Structure formats: C-alpha cells, structure tokens
Amino acid sequence: MRKYSLNKILHKIQDFLLINNIFVLSENFLTDILNNRSKKIDCLSLYMVNGYILTDSKIVFDYNLNEIEIKIDDEFMYRRKSYNNIVIFNNEKTLFFYDILNGQLIKKIDISILKDMGAIYCFIDAKTILLKNDFSKLFAYDYINNEILWQFNISDYFNAPSGVYQGRVLVVGDRLVFFAHTKDWKKGATFVLDAQTGEVLNNPAQTIFGGKLFLFDGYIWQKKDKGFAKMNPNTFEVTHYDLSQELPTEIIDNKTMAYHDGVIAVSAKPQKGSIRSLVLLFDTKTEQIIWRKEILHDENKASTDANRRQIEEIQMNEKYIAVSTSGYLLYVFEKE
C-alpha cells in the first residue's frame, strides 16, 4: 500500500496542470506553486503539449513561465489538437498547423476546405488528421498535400446512423481504436483500424469492449463498475480485472482517469450515493488497489452525499496526486 499526505488545498482554481511542477490558473494568474512564480493571463483553460503550456487564448508558455512567441500574423487560439510538437491554432476562417518547438508555421488552410469532412478528431501522424462529418463518415486527410487518403463509414457497419463515443479516437502506433454506437444506443462495437488505409483489422462484433477508452502504455483501458478491462490493440485480447471484493460498496466512475508508471488513478462513488468523492489508485502490476482517499467538505463528519466533494479531475506524477473538485478547489497529496 502507498501512503500520501495532504500537502495543500488551493482555492478558486479554474484549471491546473501537474507536470514536474504544479501549475494552477486562478483569478487571471497562471502560477507555478512549487517555485512561487506567476504570470497574469486572461484565459479559462490550460493544456500541456510537449514541454509547453497552451491556453484557450493565443498565449503560450514554457515550464519556466517564459512567454513563447507564436509567429502567426493573424488572430488565433489553440484548437486543442496536437501531435508531438505540432499544434493546431485557428480563427473563424483559418487553421494554422504550427511547429511549436521550432517556431514555424507549417501549413495554413481555409476552414471551408474541410466543411464536408466535418470536425477534427485527432492527428494520425505529423501530416495527417482524422475528421468525422454528420453522416457518420471518417476521413483521413493529408493536410500538407490537401488529399483525402481514405474514408470509413461507420453507418455501413450498423446499417443505421452512428457516431464515435465522445469523439474519442485513440492512436496506438499504426492503429486507430474507438468505440462507435448507433444514435439510439441499441448497437455498439469497438473498432481497430489500420491508420494508413482505414481497413478494419478486428472483428468488432467479437471485441467485447467499449465505452470511454483510455490509452496507457500501449494498451486500451476502460473502467467497469467493479474493476477494469484492458485490450491489446495488436491481438485484440481483453483482460478483465475484478475488484468487487475490494469495492463491495463502491462503483468506479469514468469521469476522469490518470496514469503514471503502472498505476491508474480513478474516481469512484458509493454504490448508493451520487457523488464521486473517492480517489482510488490501482496498481496494474499487482492488480491491487494501493491507496484510497475520500474527499469530504468536513473530515470530521460522516460520509454522506451532503458532505462529499464531487471530483472533477485527477492528475498524478511520481510525487504528487492533484485532485480538483466542485467549489473550484484543488487538493494536492504528496507521496510519503
């Protein structure tokens, strides 16, 4: 079992990033709380991309909170899509594919070109993005050469209007993994596609897996009410982890999952409650829960829905676990 102690509780936290340092966004300031330095900024969200902190504005910082110049002669904001050091900025009319490490604009595209292909889901590789339109069709698009490489119609499999669950497509090497379902939720399946050709590599009907998927160390994970399931994207083998004996009165929630060095952090809630107030650490090697902590308004009072704090996000590294909750609070636990 691991031991963590409460290091601090931070108030009025809009967003946070736990990297080597802990960065928090609060009252128009971005603060590195371990090194006690701040920068004033007008934004609502933070994102980590390959050694940089991006925001929902046009401002980018390195981890020392030095502002990085973005050489785009136009208005823009971060679109929340990236591949290694390549990020997408945009405004109402234009997409900017930008190498943030080398400070170079790679490609500028008129958004109207992508209209029929729909919304950008993710990068497949450095020069290819995946999009999905309103008619359940996926497109692999080479944005450098303005070329559609392949298309895949999800509705052809189900013979009904369909979608990708939460728009989550995971890129695992040369494969794309996603859970798709009909709009009425009567049918669903997990697909593994060849990222270069769009060919379906698995038998979706036989891949008993689905819902909100997470990628940790090359494996696809999902939560179960009383445990986890893990899929090998190359062999499609699914391994189940049953924690019902360790969680007799709790249910794992899929609001947030984090991973570091073989350990999954996840939120959970009482089986008869509605507030996900419990943090669990699951060791994927020993297949044991190695730490649990309930977040309460008042630690001296009983655990009831009225006294439980709703967990919003969990992040972890080798030393800390950071948990944001309702009420714009951030709990920071330090490994003993």
mmCIF file of C-alpha atoms in Angstrom:
data_model
loop_
_atom_site.group_PDB
_atom_site.id
_atom_site.type_symbol
_atom_site.label_atom_id
_atom_site.label_comp_id
_atom_site.label_asym_id
_atom_site.label_seq_id
_atom_site.Cartn_x
_atom_site.Cartn_y
_atom_site.Cartn_z
ATOM 1 C CA MET A 1 0.000 0.000 0.000
ATOM 2 C CA ARG A 2 1.136 3.530 -0.710
ATOM 3 C CA LYS A 3 0.866 6.449 1.648
ATOM 4 C CA TYR A 4 0.041 10.022 0.709
ATOM 5 C CA SER A 5 -0.485 13.007 2.971
ATOM 6 C CA LEU A 6 -2.419 16.170 2.192
ATOM 7 C CA ASN A 7 0.112 18.802 1.125
ATOM 8 C CA LYS A 8 -2.229 21.726 0.489
ATOM 9 C CA ILE A 9 -5.722 22.780 -0.537
ATOM 10 C CA LEU A 10 -5.886 25.567 -3.118
ATOM 11 C CA HIS A 11 -8.980 27.717 -3.633
ATOM 12 C CA LYS A 12 -10.563 29.409 -6.665
ATOM 13 C CA ILE A 13 -8.773 27.135 -9.130
ATOM 14 C CA GLN A 14 -10.140 27.319 -12.681
ATOM 15 C CA ASP A 15 -7.734 24.754 -14.137
ATOM 16 C CA PHE A 16 -4.433 23.052 -13.358
ATOM 17 C CA LEU A 17 -1.572 21.003 -14.793
ATOM 18 C CA LEU A 18 0.573 18.572 -12.825
ATOM 19 C CA ILE A 19 3.835 18.119 -14.716
ATOM 20 C CA ASN A 20 7.148 18.258 -12.846
ATOM 21 C CA ASN A 21 5.721 21.368 -11.229
ATOM 22 C CA ILE A 22 2.117 22.182 -10.356
ATOM 23 C CA PHE A 23 0.630 24.981 -12.438
ATOM 24 C CA VAL A 24 -2.712 26.489 -11.473
ATOM 25 C CA LEU A 25 -4.969 29.024 -13.137
ATOM 26 C CA SER A 26 -6.709 31.292 -10.654
ATOM 27 C CA GLU A 27 -8.140 34.798 -10.828
ATOM 28 C CA ASN A 28 -6.331 35.685 -14.081
ATOM 29 C CA PHE A 29 -2.959 34.395 -12.898
ATOM 30 C CA LEU A 30 -1.025 31.319 -14.002
ATOM 31 C CA THR A 31 1.081 30.221 -11.032
ATOM 32 C CA ASP A 32 3.826 27.653 -10.549
ATOM 33 C CA ILE A 33 3.021 26.867 -6.930
ATOM 34 C CA LEU A 34 6.178 24.842 -6.226
ATOM 35 C CA ASN A 35 8.505 27.641 -7.365
ATOM 36 C CA ASN A 36 6.198 30.505 -6.353
ATOM 37 C CA ARG A 37 6.145 32.414 -9.631
ATOM 38 C CA SER A 38 3.170 33.790 -11.549
ATOM 39 C CA LYS A 39 2.145 35.398 -14.819
ATOM 40 C CA LYS A 40 -1.008 37.410 -15.412
ATOM 41 C CA ILE A 41 -3.197 35.935 -18.148
ATOM 42 C CA ASP A 42 -6.787 36.143 -19.335
ATOM 43 C CA CYS A 43 -7.897 32.575 -20.111
ATOM 44 C CA LEU A 44 -10.009 29.725 -18.719
ATOM 45 C CA SER A 45 -8.140 26.512 -19.570
ATOM 46 C CA LEU A 46 -4.633 25.036 -19.640
ATOM 47 C CA TYR A 47 -3.168 22.350 -21.908
ATOM 48 C CA MET A 48 0.191 20.569 -21.888
ATOM 49 C CA VAL A 49 1.910 19.987 -25.247
ATOM 50 C CA ASN A 50 5.447 18.614 -25.485
ATOM 51 C CA GLY A 51 7.115 20.882 -22.943
ATOM 52 C CA TYR A 52 4.808 23.871 -23.341
ATOM 53 C CA ILE A 53 1.708 25.229 -21.628
ATOM 54 C CA LEU A 54 -1.007 26.290 -24.040
ATOM 55 C CA THR A 55 -4.168 28.153 -23.160
ATOM 56 C CA ASP A 56 -7.521 28.903 -24.755
ATOM 57 C CA SER A 57 -6.014 32.234 -25.836
ATOM 58 C CA LYS A 58 -3.034 32.979 -28.114
ATOM 59 C CA ILE A 59 -0.511 32.911 -25.258
ATOM 60 C CA VAL A 60 1.975 30.029 -24.874
ATOM 61 C CA PHE A 61 4.457 29.478 -22.023
ATOM 62 C CA ASP A 62 7.363 27.158 -21.376
ATOM 63 C CA TYR A 63 7.594 25.443 -17.989
ATOM 64 C CA ASN A 64 9.564 28.385 -16.579
ATOM 65 C CA LEU A 65 6.600 30.633 -17.461
ATOM 66 C CA ASN A 66 8.524 32.398 -20.183
ATOM 67 C CA GLU A 67 6.119 33.507 -22.906
ATOM 68 C CA ILE A 68 6.781 31.896 -26.292
ATOM 69 C CA GLU A 69 6.330 33.971 -29.429
ATOM 70 C CA ILE A 70 3.967 32.364 -31.944
ATOM 71 C CA LYS A 71 4.833 33.610 -35.428
ATOM 72 C CA ILE A 72 1.351 33.856 -36.896
ATOM 73 C CA ASP A 73 0.357 37.200 -38.339
ATOM 74 C CA ASP A 74 -3.330 36.896 -37.514
ATOM 75 C CA GLU A 75 -5.725 36.353 -34.634
ATOM 76 C CA PHE A 76 -5.806 32.771 -33.366
ATOM 77 C CA MET A 77 -6.420 30.454 -30.436
ATOM 78 C CA TYR A 78 -5.420 26.874 -29.608
ATOM 79 C CA ARG A 79 -7.786 24.272 -31.075
ATOM 80 C CA ARG A 80 -6.817 21.541 -28.547
ATOM 81 C CA LYS A 81 -5.337 19.207 -31.162
ATOM 82 C CA SER A 82 -1.642 18.323 -31.249
ATOM 83 C CA TYR A 83 0.896 15.749 -32.409
ATOM 84 C CA ASN A 84 4.279 15.843 -30.681
ATOM 85 C CA ASN A 85 5.408 19.452 -31.289
ATOM 86 C CA ILE A 86 2.765 20.224 -33.955
ATOM 87 C CA VAL A 87 -0.340 22.060 -32.770
ATOM 88 C CA ILE A 88 -3.401 23.483 -34.477
ATOM 89 C CA PHE A 89 -4.336 27.115 -33.949
ATOM 90 C CA ASN A 90 -7.387 28.613 -35.593
ATOM 91 C CA ASN A 91 -9.684 31.571 -36.015
ATOM 92 C CA GLU A 92 -13.095 31.708 -37.679
ATOM 93 C CA LYS A 93 -11.706 31.264 -41.196
ATOM 94 C CA THR A 94 -8.289 29.620 -40.979
ATOM 95 C CA LEU A 95 -6.461 26.637 -39.487
ATOM 96 C CA PHE A 96 -2.771 27.088 -38.672
ATOM 97 C CA PHE A 97 -0.603 23.956 -38.359
ATOM 98 C CA TYR A 98 2.327 25.157 -36.289
ATOM 99 C CA ASP A 99 5.606 23.595 -35.111
ATOM 100 C CA ILE A 100 5.753 24.981 -31.598
ATOM 101 C CA LEU A 101 9.259 23.651 -30.895
ATOM 102 C CA ASN A 102 10.883 25.279 -33.921
ATOM 103 C CA GLY A 103 8.596 28.312 -34.064
ATOM 104 C CA GLN A 104 7.498 27.621 -37.621
ATOM 105 C CA LEU A 105 4.169 27.775 -39.446
ATOM 106 C CA ILE A 106 3.876 24.510 -41.387
ATOM 107 C CA LYS A 107 0.608 24.997 -43.229
ATOM 108 C CA LYS A 108 -2.296 27.416 -43.381
ATOM 109 C CA ILE A 109 -5.686 26.048 -44.506
ATOM 110 C CA ASP A 110 -9.013 27.691 -45.219
ATOM 111 C CA ILE A 111 -11.517 26.042 -42.864
ATOM 112 C CA SER A 112 -14.088 25.874 -45.657
ATOM 113 C CA ILE A 113 -11.962 23.184 -47.370
ATOM 114 C CA LEU A 114 -12.795 20.805 -44.518
ATOM 115 C CA LYS A 115 -16.503 21.613 -44.398
ATOM 116 C CA ASP A 116 -17.719 18.341 -45.942
ATOM 117 C CA MET A 117 -15.313 16.287 -43.811
ATOM 118 C CA GLY A 118 -16.624 17.683 -40.528
ATOM 119 C CA ALA A 119 -14.878 18.094 -37.194
ATOM 120 C CA ILE A 120 -11.231 17.306 -36.498
ATOM 121 C CA TYR A 121 -10.943 14.366 -34.097
ATOM 122 C CA CYS A 122 -7.179 13.926 -33.828
ATOM 123 C CA PHE A 123 -3.848 13.703 -35.597
ATOM 124 C CA ILE A 124 -2.998 10.317 -37.120
ATOM 125 C CA ASP A 125 0.612 11.321 -37.764
ATOM 126 C CA ALA A 126 2.585 14.505 -38.357
ATOM 127 C CA LYS A 127 0.883 15.302 -41.667
ATOM 128 C CA THR A 128 -2.490 13.546 -41.363
ATOM 129 C CA ILE A 129 -5.610 14.385 -39.368
ATOM 130 C CA LEU A 130 -8.784 12.388 -38.774
ATOM 131 C CA LEU A 131 -12.170 14.058 -39.229
ATOM 132 C CA LYS A 132 -15.807 12.949 -38.961
ATOM 133 C CA ASN A 133 -18.836 14.513 -40.607
ATOM 134 C CA ASP A 134 -22.509 14.472 -39.639
ATOM 135 C CA PHE A 135 -23.136 11.417 -41.820
ATOM 136 C CA SER A 136 -21.013 9.037 -39.710
ATOM 137 C CA LYS A 137 -18.099 9.078 -42.153
ATOM 138 C CA LEU A 138 -14.447 9.253 -41.061
ATOM 139 C CA PHE A 139 -11.815 10.898 -43.264
ATOM 140 C CA ALA A 140 -8.023 10.594 -43.106
ATOM 141 C CA TYR A 141 -6.798 13.860 -44.588
ATOM 142 C CA ASP A 142 -3.232 14.743 -45.587
ATOM 143 C CA TYR A 143 -3.251 18.466 -44.812
ATOM 144 C CA ILE A 144 0.181 19.025 -46.384
ATOM 145 C CA ASN A 145 -0.858 17.790 -49.831
ATOM 146 C CA ASN A 146 -4.595 18.544 -49.488
ATOM 147 C CA GLU A 147 -5.519 14.913 -50.131
ATOM 148 C CA ILE A 148 -8.090 12.518 -48.645
ATOM 149 C CA LEU A 149 -6.202 9.266 -48.020
ATOM 150 C CA TRP A 150 -9.167 7.090 -47.063
ATOM 151 C CA GLN A 151 -12.749 7.152 -45.844
ATOM 152 C CA PHE A 152 -14.669 4.877 -43.498
ATOM 153 C CA ASN A 153 -18.433 4.976 -42.998
ATOM 154 C CA ILE A 154 -19.416 3.776 -39.521
ATOM 155 C CA SER A 155 -23.080 3.576 -40.508
ATOM 156 C CA ASP A 156 -22.276 0.891 -43.095
ATOM 157 C CA TYR A 157 -21.373 -1.464 -40.259
ATOM 158 C CA PHE A 158 -24.515 -0.828 -38.199
ATOM 159 C CA ASN A 159 -26.887 -0.041 -41.079
ATOM 160 C CA ALA A 160 -28.045 2.920 -39.006
ATOM 161 C CA PRO A 161 -26.929 6.489 -38.188
ATOM 162 C CA SER A 162 -23.935 6.148 -35.874
ATOM 163 C CA GLY A 163 -21.275 8.065 -34.008
ATOM 164 C CA VAL A 164 -17.968 7.719 -32.173
ATOM 165 C CA TYR A 165 -18.420 7.745 -28.399
ATOM 166 C CA GLN A 166 -17.484 11.222 -27.124
ATOM 167 C CA GLY A 167 -15.409 11.678 -30.284
ATOM 168 C CA ARG A 168 -12.610 9.694 -28.630
ATOM 169 C CA VAL A 169 -10.245 8.104 -31.154
ATOM 170 C CA LEU A 170 -7.015 6.691 -29.725
ATOM 171 C CA VAL A 171 -3.895 6.457 -31.883
ATOM 172 C CA VAL A 172 -1.738 3.455 -30.959
ATOM 173 C CA GLY A 173 1.217 3.218 -33.312
ATOM 174 C CA ASP A 174 -0.212 2.446 -36.745
ATOM 175 C CA ARG A 175 -3.704 1.738 -35.415
ATOM 176 C CA LEU A 176 -6.804 3.749 -34.554
ATOM 177 C CA VAL A 177 -9.097 2.496 -31.798
ATOM 178 C CA PHE A 178 -12.564 3.816 -30.998
ATOM 179 C CA PHE A 179 -15.954 2.733 -29.692
ATOM 180 C CA ALA A 180 -18.859 3.521 -32.018
ATOM 181 C CA HIS A 181 -22.593 3.182 -31.461
ATOM 182 C CA THR A 182 -25.889 3.836 -33.184
ATOM 183 C CA LYS A 183 -27.581 7.079 -32.245
ATOM 184 C CA ASP A 184 -30.299 5.150 -30.407
ATOM 185 C CA TRP A 185 -27.596 3.193 -28.493
ATOM 186 C CA LYS A 186 -29.114 -0.169 -29.474
ATOM 187 C CA LYS A 187 -25.859 -1.307 -31.095
ATOM 188 C CA GLY A 188 -22.212 -0.624 -30.321
ATOM 189 C CA ALA A 189 -18.780 -2.021 -31.139
ATOM 190 C CA THR A 190 -15.086 -1.292 -30.726
ATOM 191 C CA PHE A 191 -13.158 -0.814 -33.965
ATOM 192 C CA VAL A 192 -9.428 -1.167 -34.628
ATOM 193 C CA LEU A 193 -8.470 0.432 -37.950
ATOM 194 C CA ASP A 194 -5.228 0.481 -39.887
ATOM 195 C CA ALA A 195 -4.264 4.148 -39.616
ATOM 196 C CA GLN A 196 -2.729 4.212 -43.095
ATOM 197 C CA THR A 197 -5.526 2.502 -45.049
ATOM 198 C CA GLY A 198 -8.672 2.660 -42.895
ATOM 199 C CA GLU A 199 -9.022 -1.127 -43.075
ATOM 200 C CA VAL A 200 -10.878 -2.716 -40.141
ATOM 201 C CA LEU A 201 -8.375 -5.084 -38.503
ATOM 202 C CA ASN A 202 -10.534 -6.673 -35.823
ATOM 203 C CA ASN A 203 -13.944 -8.284 -35.753
ATOM 204 C CA PRO A 204 -15.911 -5.551 -33.951
ATOM 205 C CA ALA A 205 -18.728 -7.946 -33.044
ATOM 206 C CA GLN A 206 -16.252 -10.172 -31.194
ATOM 207 C CA THR A 207 -14.363 -7.358 -29.465
ATOM 208 C CA ILE A 208 -16.263 -7.175 -26.191
ATOM 209 C CA PHE A 209 -15.073 -3.778 -25.163
ATOM 210 C CA GLY A 210 -16.460 -0.281 -25.297
ATOM 211 C CA GLY A 211 -17.472 2.984 -23.711
ATOM 212 C CA LYS A 212 -14.943 5.616 -22.679
ATOM 213 C CA LEU A 213 -11.498 4.356 -23.666
ATOM 214 C CA PHE A 214 -8.094 5.425 -22.319
ATOM 215 C CA LEU A 215 -4.596 4.743 -23.670
ATOM 216 C CA PHE A 216 -1.936 3.799 -21.116
ATOM 217 C CA ASP A 217 1.433 2.260 -22.073
ATOM 218 C CA GLY A 218 0.214 0.983 -25.417
ATOM 219 C CA TYR A 219 -2.903 -0.725 -24.037
ATOM 220 C CA ILE A 220 -6.524 0.381 -24.232
ATOM 221 C CA TRP A 221 -8.225 0.608 -20.836
ATOM 222 C CA GLN A 222 -11.796 1.108 -19.726
ATOM 223 C CA LYS A 223 -13.432 1.183 -16.336
ATOM 224 C CA LYS A 224 -16.009 -1.311 -15.139
ATOM 225 C CA ASP A 225 -18.321 -0.725 -12.197
ATOM 226 C CA LYS A 226 -16.155 -3.031 -10.076
ATOM 227 C CA GLY A 227 -12.841 -3.103 -11.898
ATOM 228 C CA PHE A 228 -11.120 -2.528 -15.223
ATOM 229 C CA ALA A 229 -10.668 -4.120 -18.631
ATOM 230 C CA LYS A 230 -7.556 -3.889 -20.804
ATOM 231 C CA MET A 231 -7.290 -4.597 -24.527
ATOM 232 C CA ASN A 232 -4.155 -5.341 -26.526
ATOM 233 C CA PRO A 233 -4.688 -3.365 -29.779
ATOM 234 C CA ASN A 234 -2.486 -5.784 -31.729
ATOM 235 C CA THR A 235 -4.014 -9.118 -30.674
ATOM 236 C CA PHE A 236 -7.416 -7.746 -29.537
ATOM 237 C CA GLU A 237 -7.094 -9.860 -26.389
ATOM 238 C CA VAL A 238 -9.103 -8.438 -23.481
ATOM 239 C CA THR A 239 -8.043 -8.884 -19.847
ATOM 240 C CA HIS A 240 -10.519 -8.251 -17.043
ATOM 241 C CA TYR A 241 -9.619 -7.096 -13.520
ATOM 242 C CA ASP A 242 -12.326 -7.845 -10.966
ATOM 243 C CA LEU A 243 -12.153 -5.644 -7.854
ATOM 244 C CA SER A 244 -15.592 -6.458 -6.473
ATOM 245 C CA GLN A 245 -14.122 -7.813 -3.222
ATOM 246 C CA GLU A 246 -12.093 -4.637 -2.703
ATOM 247 C CA LEU A 247 -15.031 -2.419 -3.677
ATOM 248 C CA PRO A 248 -18.051 -4.038 -2.007
ATOM 249 C CA THR A 249 -19.971 -0.770 -1.660
ATOM 250 C CA GLU A 250 -18.338 1.464 -4.311
ATOM 251 C CA ILE A 251 -18.637 1.938 -8.071
ATOM 252 C CA ILE A 252 -15.811 3.217 -10.266
ATOM 253 C CA ASP A 253 -16.684 6.356 -12.225
ATOM 254 C CA ASN A 254 -15.280 7.214 -15.661
ATOM 255 C CA LYS A 255 -15.301 10.991 -15.289
ATOM 256 C CA THR A 256 -11.513 11.059 -15.012
ATOM 257 C CA MET A 257 -8.621 8.600 -15.159
ATOM 258 C CA ALA A 258 -4.904 9.319 -14.863
ATOM 259 C CA TYR A 259 -1.843 7.110 -15.225
ATOM 260 C CA HIS A 260 1.771 7.115 -14.103
ATOM 261 C CA ASP A 261 4.350 4.315 -14.058
ATOM 262 C CA GLY A 262 1.960 1.371 -13.908
ATOM 263 C CA VAL A 263 -0.604 2.985 -11.601
ATOM 264 C CA ILE A 264 -4.083 4.155 -12.615
ATOM 265 C CA ALA A 265 -5.823 6.887 -10.618
ATOM 266 C CA VAL A 266 -9.591 6.961 -10.915
ATOM 267 C CA SER A 267 -12.619 8.439 -9.178
ATOM 268 C CA ALA A 268 -15.353 6.341 -7.577
ATOM 269 C CA LYS A 269 -18.606 6.847 -5.719
ATOM 270 C CA PRO A 270 -20.611 4.973 -3.090
ATOM 271 C CA GLN A 271 -22.934 2.426 -4.650
ATOM 272 C CA LYS A 272 -25.929 4.079 -3.014
ATOM 273 C CA GLY A 273 -24.689 7.639 -3.492
ATOM 274 C CA SER A 274 -24.451 10.061 -6.383
ATOM 275 C CA ILE A 275 -21.227 11.973 -5.612
ATOM 276 C CA ARG A 276 -17.880 10.669 -6.929
ATOM 277 C CA SER A 277 -15.827 11.654 -3.895
ATOM 278 C CA LEU A 278 -13.369 8.755 -3.722
ATOM 279 C CA VAL A 279 -9.873 8.611 -5.249
ATOM 280 C CA LEU A 280 -8.525 5.116 -5.970
ATOM 281 C CA LEU A 281 -5.041 4.065 -7.075
ATOM 282 C CA PHE A 282 -4.899 0.737 -8.925
ATOM 283 C CA ASP A 283 -1.523 -0.957 -9.464
ATOM 284 C CA THR A 284 -1.684 -2.649 -12.869
ATOM 285 C CA LYS A 285 1.212 -4.971 -11.970
ATOM 286 C CA THR A 286 -0.039 -6.297 -8.632
ATOM 287 C CA GLU A 287 -3.695 -5.876 -9.686
ATOM 288 C CA GLN A 288 -4.445 -4.324 -6.293
ATOM 289 C CA ILE A 289 -5.891 -1.062 -5.045
ATOM 290 C CA ILE A 290 -2.916 0.508 -3.276
ATOM 291 C CA TRP A 291 -4.446 3.755 -1.972
ATOM 292 C CA ARG A 292 -7.859 5.261 -1.451
ATOM 293 C CA LYS A 293 -8.971 8.633 -0.162
ATOM 294 C CA GLU A 294 -12.397 10.216 0.128
ATOM 295 C CA ILE A 295 -12.658 13.980 -0.373
ATOM 296 C CA LEU A 296 -15.102 15.497 2.121
ATOM 297 C CA HIS A 297 -16.194 19.029 2.966
ATOM 298 C CA ASP A 298 -15.580 18.272 6.646
ATOM 299 C CA GLU A 299 -13.234 15.395 7.503
ATOM 300 C CA ASN A 300 -14.721 15.232 10.998
ATOM 301 C CA LYS A 301 -18.234 14.469 9.758
ATOM 302 C CA ALA A 302 -19.735 11.309 8.313
ATOM 303 C CA SER A 303 -19.503 10.440 4.624
ATOM 304 C CA THR A 304 -22.856 11.482 3.178
ATOM 305 C CA ASP A 305 -23.765 12.995 -0.182
ATOM 306 C CA ALA A 306 -24.126 16.359 1.539
ATOM 307 C CA ASN A 307 -20.567 16.114 2.904
ATOM 308 C CA ARG A 308 -18.888 14.688 -0.194
ATOM 309 C CA ARG A 309 -16.972 16.798 -2.692
ATOM 310 C CA GLN A 310 -17.519 15.942 -6.357
ATOM 311 C CA ILE A 311 -14.237 15.023 -8.056
ATOM 312 C CA GLU A 312 -13.743 16.698 -11.434
ATOM 313 C CA GLU A 313 -10.228 15.718 -12.487
ATOM 314 C CA ILE A 314 -7.231 13.740 -11.239
ATOM 315 C CA GLN A 315 -3.616 14.140 -12.362
ATOM 316 C CA MET A 316 -0.550 12.407 -10.941
ATOM 317 C CA ASN A 317 3.217 12.133 -11.227
ATOM 318 C CA GLU A 318 5.899 10.326 -9.239
ATOM 319 C CA LYS A 319 5.496 12.567 -6.175
ATOM 320 C CA TYR A 320 2.044 14.170 -6.207
ATOM 321 C CA ILE A 321 -1.613 13.471 -6.840
ATOM 322 C CA ALA A 322 -3.699 16.550 -7.656
ATOM 323 C CA VAL A 323 -7.491 16.346 -7.420
ATOM 324 C CA SER A 324 -9.819 19.139 -8.499
ATOM 325 C CA THR A 325 -13.315 19.169 -7.019
ATOM 326 C CA SER A 326 -16.556 21.079 -7.014
ATOM 327 C CA GLY A 327 -16.211 24.510 -5.454
ATOM 328 C CA TYR A 328 -13.077 25.222 -7.547
ATOM 329 C CA LEU A 329 -10.793 23.515 -5.039
ATOM 330 C CA LEU A 330 -7.557 21.650 -5.736
ATOM 331 C CA TYR A 331 -6.331 19.041 -3.261
ATOM 332 C CA VAL A 332 -2.626 18.207 -3.555
ATOM 333 C CA PHE A 333 -1.442 14.969 -1.939
ATOM 334 C CA GLU A 334 2.257 14.197 -1.532
ATOM 335 C CA LYS A 335 3.753 10.714 -1.550
ATOM 336 C CA GLU A 336 5.345 9.784 1.762
#
